[in-house]
Structure formats: C-alpha cells, structure tokens
Amino acid sequence: MDRSSRNRLTEKLLPQFAGETLFNALARAVCRAGCLPRKELYEAWEVARRVRRRFRGRRVVDLACGHGLLAQALLLLDDSSPDAWAVDQRIPKSATTLEASLNEAWPRLRGRVHHVEADLRDVPLFRDDLIVSAHACGGLTDLILERAVEVGACVAVLPCCHDLQSSDLGGLEGWLDGPLAIDATRAARLRPRGYRVITQVIPGDITPKNRLLMGAPEAAQASLLP
Ligand SMILES: C[S@@+](CC[C@H](N)C(=O)[O-])C[C@H]1O[C@@H](n2cnc3c(N)ncnc32)[C@H](O)[C@@H]1O
C-alpha cells in the first residue's frame, strides 16, 4: 500500500487493516469515518508512537491539528493523559465524523478531545503540557516552538513547507540543503533555552517532510523516559 497517498481511507479498505494491532484498529476506525487521507493516518501514528516513547501523560495540545488525529492517537497510546486540545484556525467539518468513529471504537476517548477553532497564538499553554504539531507550515512551526519554550513545555514538531526566504538557516546553507539547515537551526536554538533535543525521522515513504524534532526542558527530565 502506498502510505503517502492522499486518497481518502474508506470502508472499502477495511480488509487491508484486518490485523489485531492497535494500529489496525485505529486504521479501521479511520476507514469507517471515511474522511481522512491515507497519508495523515500514517503520519499521525508514526509521530504519536515516537512521541510517546519519550513523553508520558500530560495534557496534549495538538496545534495546527487539522482533523486532530495526532491528539487522538496520543491519548490512545497513553491513557494517563487526562485530555487533549486539538487547535486549528479552521477545524474541518469532518473532524466530528472522525471523532465519532474513534469514540465508537474506544468509548474511553469520549469527551476527552476538545476541538478548539482558534489561532494557535491565542491558546493558553502551560509548563506541564505536551505540545505537538504535525506539518505546521513554514514559520508556523517556529511559532509553536517559541510558544512551547515560553512556558517551558515538552514539544514535538514535524516541520513542513520550509520557507528559505523568511526562515533562519543558521548560516548552515553552505553545508546542508536549505530545509535541513532550517531544522538543524531550530534544534540548535532549543539547547540554549534549556532544552534537551531529540531528533528522529518517521519513514520517508510516508512523507519526505519526515524530520521529527522533540524538545524536553531540563526541568522535566526526571519524568521523561530514557
Ligand atoms: C498542513 S495542515 C496540517 C494539519 C494536521 N496537523 C495534519 O498533520 O494533517 C496545517 C494546518 O495549520 C492550520 N493553521 C494555519 N495557521 C494557523 C494558526 N495561526 N492557528 C491555528 N491553526 C493554523 C491550518 O488551518 C491547517 O489545518
């Protein structure tokens, strides 16, 4: 199966996800909702499982969330998070359809994912939050990192749509291609702000924009997984 496909997952594809794993169960719920591009399922899942290997619990705040599947997957993978806030300036109508399908499969999720239609600049954030974002375009990723750092929260971003004109390349463009220079500079900027940096990738066949940048404030180290 082409995991990078933008085709919607629908009930026709249920047989592809017949297995017993949590991922297969999630994929079936997404197929039943019938509204999400295939790529978004794989992106959200691959980000969520890597994030949960590092960060447990906490209120989840998924910024520039689109349908909010990343927020939902993070709650599924770790039930010790009380709830999740899924924030987007324009929540797609079908986010409710997706939520209903997930609630049907996992009643324990009901009422725990709050969709907030707002500019992410206006949402209150707290030190104990886990702030995540998949494919916040261009400078939006920098804004999210900045907002997380301001409150000293754990953060994980999967950047996309790098803007070589307006972004900080850190002077690295002589050695690295532009988007990589931007992401390396983002990582480097977290360290002097008191953050431990963790860099990973999700599989490149899902998206070429696959660099996952995670940051944990030194103060939070004790509660982090190795
Ligand atoms: C490329 S989409 C990513 C959606 C989702 N995270 C995903 O991985 O499928 C970027 C999202 O950012 C949202 N967005 C852009 N500017 C925003 C802002 N200032 N505040 C909140 N959301 C914003 C858009 O509405 C859009 O849904």
XYZ file of C-alpha atoms and ligand atoms in Angstrom:
253
model
C 0.000 0.000 0.000
C 1.243 3.484 -0.875
C 1.417 5.111 2.554
C 1.932 8.569 1.083
C -1.359 8.511 -0.834
C -3.691 11.470 -0.372
C -6.696 9.295 -1.254
C -9.282 9.067 1.466
C -9.424 5.946 3.575
C -12.869 4.423 3.244
C -14.672 1.251 4.298
C -13.531 -0.405 1.060
C -10.046 -0.560 2.557
C -11.107 -2.270 5.804
C -9.693 -5.660 4.679
C -6.226 -4.083 4.464
C -6.346 -3.470 8.211
C -7.718 -6.770 9.472
C -4.926 -7.392 11.994
C -5.133 -7.363 15.786
C -2.786 -4.461 16.461
C -3.766 -1.086 17.878
C -2.658 0.498 14.616
C -5.008 -1.730 12.639
C -7.884 -0.903 14.978
C -7.142 2.801 14.580
C -6.951 2.436 10.799
C -10.332 0.663 10.755
C -11.922 3.497 12.762
C -10.416 5.990 10.309
C -11.706 3.968 7.333
C -15.200 3.955 8.849
C -15.082 7.727 9.209
C -14.247 7.908 5.505
C -12.803 11.419 5.573
C -9.052 11.240 6.138
C -6.260 10.989 3.539
C -4.282 7.799 3.991
C -1.045 9.723 4.478
C -2.444 11.536 7.526
C -3.171 8.269 9.299
C 0.401 7.058 8.875
C 1.933 10.425 9.757
C -0.108 10.807 12.914
C 0.592 7.249 14.018
C 4.343 7.357 13.379
C 4.684 10.691 15.174
C 2.497 9.615 18.089
C 4.369 6.388 18.791
C 7.742 8.134 18.770
C 6.486 10.943 20.983
C 5.001 8.508 23.473
C 8.312 6.662 23.766
C 9.698 9.892 25.226
C 6.824 11.750 26.831
C 4.188 10.128 29.017
C 0.997 11.663 30.398
C 0.401 15.437 30.356
C -2.382 17.384 28.727
C -1.844 17.024 24.991
C -2.082 20.178 22.882
C -2.095 19.472 19.134
C -1.539 22.810 17.404
C -2.496 23.324 13.729
C -4.215 19.981 14.211
C -6.402 19.640 11.106
C -8.645 16.675 11.956
C -6.838 16.174 15.268
C -5.876 12.555 14.698
C -2.472 13.087 16.301
C -4.148 14.219 19.524
C -6.441 11.183 19.446
C -3.575 8.757 18.784
C -1.546 10.205 21.663
C -4.439 9.575 24.069
C -4.882 6.057 22.706
C -1.227 5.274 23.266
C -1.144 6.654 26.789
C -4.344 6.790 28.773
C -2.622 8.649 31.606
C -3.044 11.926 29.703
C -6.251 13.451 31.055
C -7.299 15.073 27.813
C -6.202 16.645 24.570
C -6.801 20.027 22.989
C -6.852 19.992 19.201
C -6.438 23.543 17.934
C -6.797 24.840 14.401
C -7.899 28.139 12.959
C -10.252 26.125 10.745
C -11.347 22.765 12.083
C -12.590 20.622 9.178
C -16.282 19.686 9.496
C -15.309 16.038 9.146
C -13.267 16.206 12.384
C -16.558 15.451 14.166
C -17.137 12.410 11.950
C -13.652 11.132 12.717
C -14.122 11.749 16.437
C -17.450 9.890 16.438
C -15.862 6.878 14.768
C -12.981 6.827 17.272
C -15.374 7.215 20.212
C -17.382 4.292 18.908
C -14.254 2.122 18.887
C -12.875 3.492 22.189
C -15.645 4.877 24.418
C -12.966 5.945 26.909
C -11.958 8.718 24.483
C -15.401 10.299 24.590
C -15.301 13.916 25.777
C -11.522 13.948 26.194
C -10.523 15.573 22.904
C -11.558 19.221 22.777
C -11.573 20.759 19.301
C -10.804 24.446 19.539
C -11.213 26.650 16.492
C -8.737 29.430 17.216
C -5.476 30.976 16.204
C -2.782 28.989 17.955
C -1.272 32.263 19.207
C -4.311 32.733 21.444
C -4.470 29.388 23.207
C -3.219 29.285 26.801
C -0.359 26.825 27.271
C 1.207 25.512 30.464
C 4.517 24.058 31.578
C 3.052 20.605 32.152
C 1.578 20.357 28.651
C 2.817 18.149 25.858
C 2.699 20.383 22.792
C 2.706 18.630 19.427
C 2.277 19.612 15.830
C 2.443 17.685 12.559
C 3.137 19.709 9.447
C 2.577 23.200 10.694
C 3.608 25.010 7.518
C 6.760 27.131 7.359
C 7.120 29.686 10.129
C 4.135 28.268 11.998
C 6.464 25.562 13.304
C 8.756 28.277 14.711
C 5.807 29.936 16.369
C 4.823 26.646 18.001
C 8.358 26.008 19.227
C 8.505 29.544 20.598
C 5.179 29.187 22.403
C 6.315 25.896 23.947
C 9.641 27.353 25.053
C 7.941 30.425 26.563
C 6.098 28.213 29.043
C 8.829 25.552 29.312
C 6.703 22.680 27.996
C 7.720 19.466 26.241
C 7.326 19.825 22.500
C 7.392 17.709 19.345
C 7.073 19.041 15.797
C 7.222 17.535 12.323
C 8.037 20.591 10.182
C 6.979 21.093 6.555
C 6.840 23.731 3.784
C 10.209 25.244 4.701
C 10.433 28.865 3.613
C 14.024 29.540 2.631
C 13.437 33.284 2.269
C 11.991 34.063 5.668
C 13.441 31.319 7.894
C 16.649 31.227 9.893
C 19.113 28.898 8.139
C 21.723 29.467 10.834
C 24.435 30.062 8.217
C 24.403 26.314 7.516
C 23.252 26.516 3.908
C 26.838 26.094 2.650
C 26.850 22.540 4.042
C 23.247 21.455 4.286
C 20.301 21.761 1.957
C 18.008 24.646 2.899
C 15.191 22.774 4.700
C 17.713 20.698 6.664
C 19.611 23.863 7.617
C 16.357 25.367 8.917
C 15.507 22.299 11.000
C 19.072 21.961 12.339
C 18.915 25.620 13.369
C 15.573 25.027 15.084
C 17.117 22.172 17.060
C 20.208 24.201 17.933
C 18.093 27.110 19.167
C 16.316 24.909 21.693
C 19.509 23.987 23.574
C 20.461 27.419 24.935
C 16.844 27.789 26.075
C 17.419 24.891 28.473
C 16.082 22.063 26.310
C 17.389 18.607 25.626
C 16.924 17.918 21.932
C 15.850 14.596 20.429
C 15.890 14.218 16.637
C 14.287 11.346 14.774
C 12.660 10.640 11.425
C 9.423 8.938 10.512
C 9.578 6.599 7.485
C 10.354 8.533 4.308
C 7.847 6.591 2.193
C 5.040 8.328 4.117
C 6.336 11.854 3.609
C 9.639 13.438 2.592
C 8.938 16.030 5.322
C 9.765 13.432 7.907
C 12.073 15.060 10.466
C 10.680 14.847 13.966
C 12.124 17.360 16.412
C 11.410 16.802 20.078
C 12.481 19.006 22.958
C 12.314 18.437 26.678
C 13.083 21.192 29.154
C 15.883 20.177 31.533
C 13.461 20.734 34.424
C 11.220 17.955 33.046
C 13.983 15.359 32.671
C 13.064 13.386 35.755
C 9.641 12.485 34.352
C 10.904 11.522 30.899
C 11.530 8.092 29.529
C 15.134 7.338 28.526
C -0.719 21.285 6.608
S -2.030 21.424 7.713
C -1.611 20.198 8.937
C -2.823 19.629 9.593
C -2.562 18.429 10.526
N -1.679 18.748 11.614
C -2.004 17.257 9.762
O -0.889 16.811 10.023
O -2.711 16.756 8.887
C -1.707 22.957 8.555
C -2.867 23.418 9.440
O -2.477 24.624 10.118
C -3.634 25.389 10.341
N -3.216 26.748 10.698
C -2.537 27.638 9.924
N -2.294 28.775 10.610
C -2.815 28.592 11.857
C -2.898 29.415 13.023
N -2.356 30.642 13.052
N -3.517 28.922 14.118
C -4.089 27.691 14.090
N -4.028 26.864 13.011
C -3.414 27.309 11.902
C -4.391 25.258 9.023
O -5.755 25.576 9.168
C -4.155 23.777 8.685
O -5.192 22.962 9.170
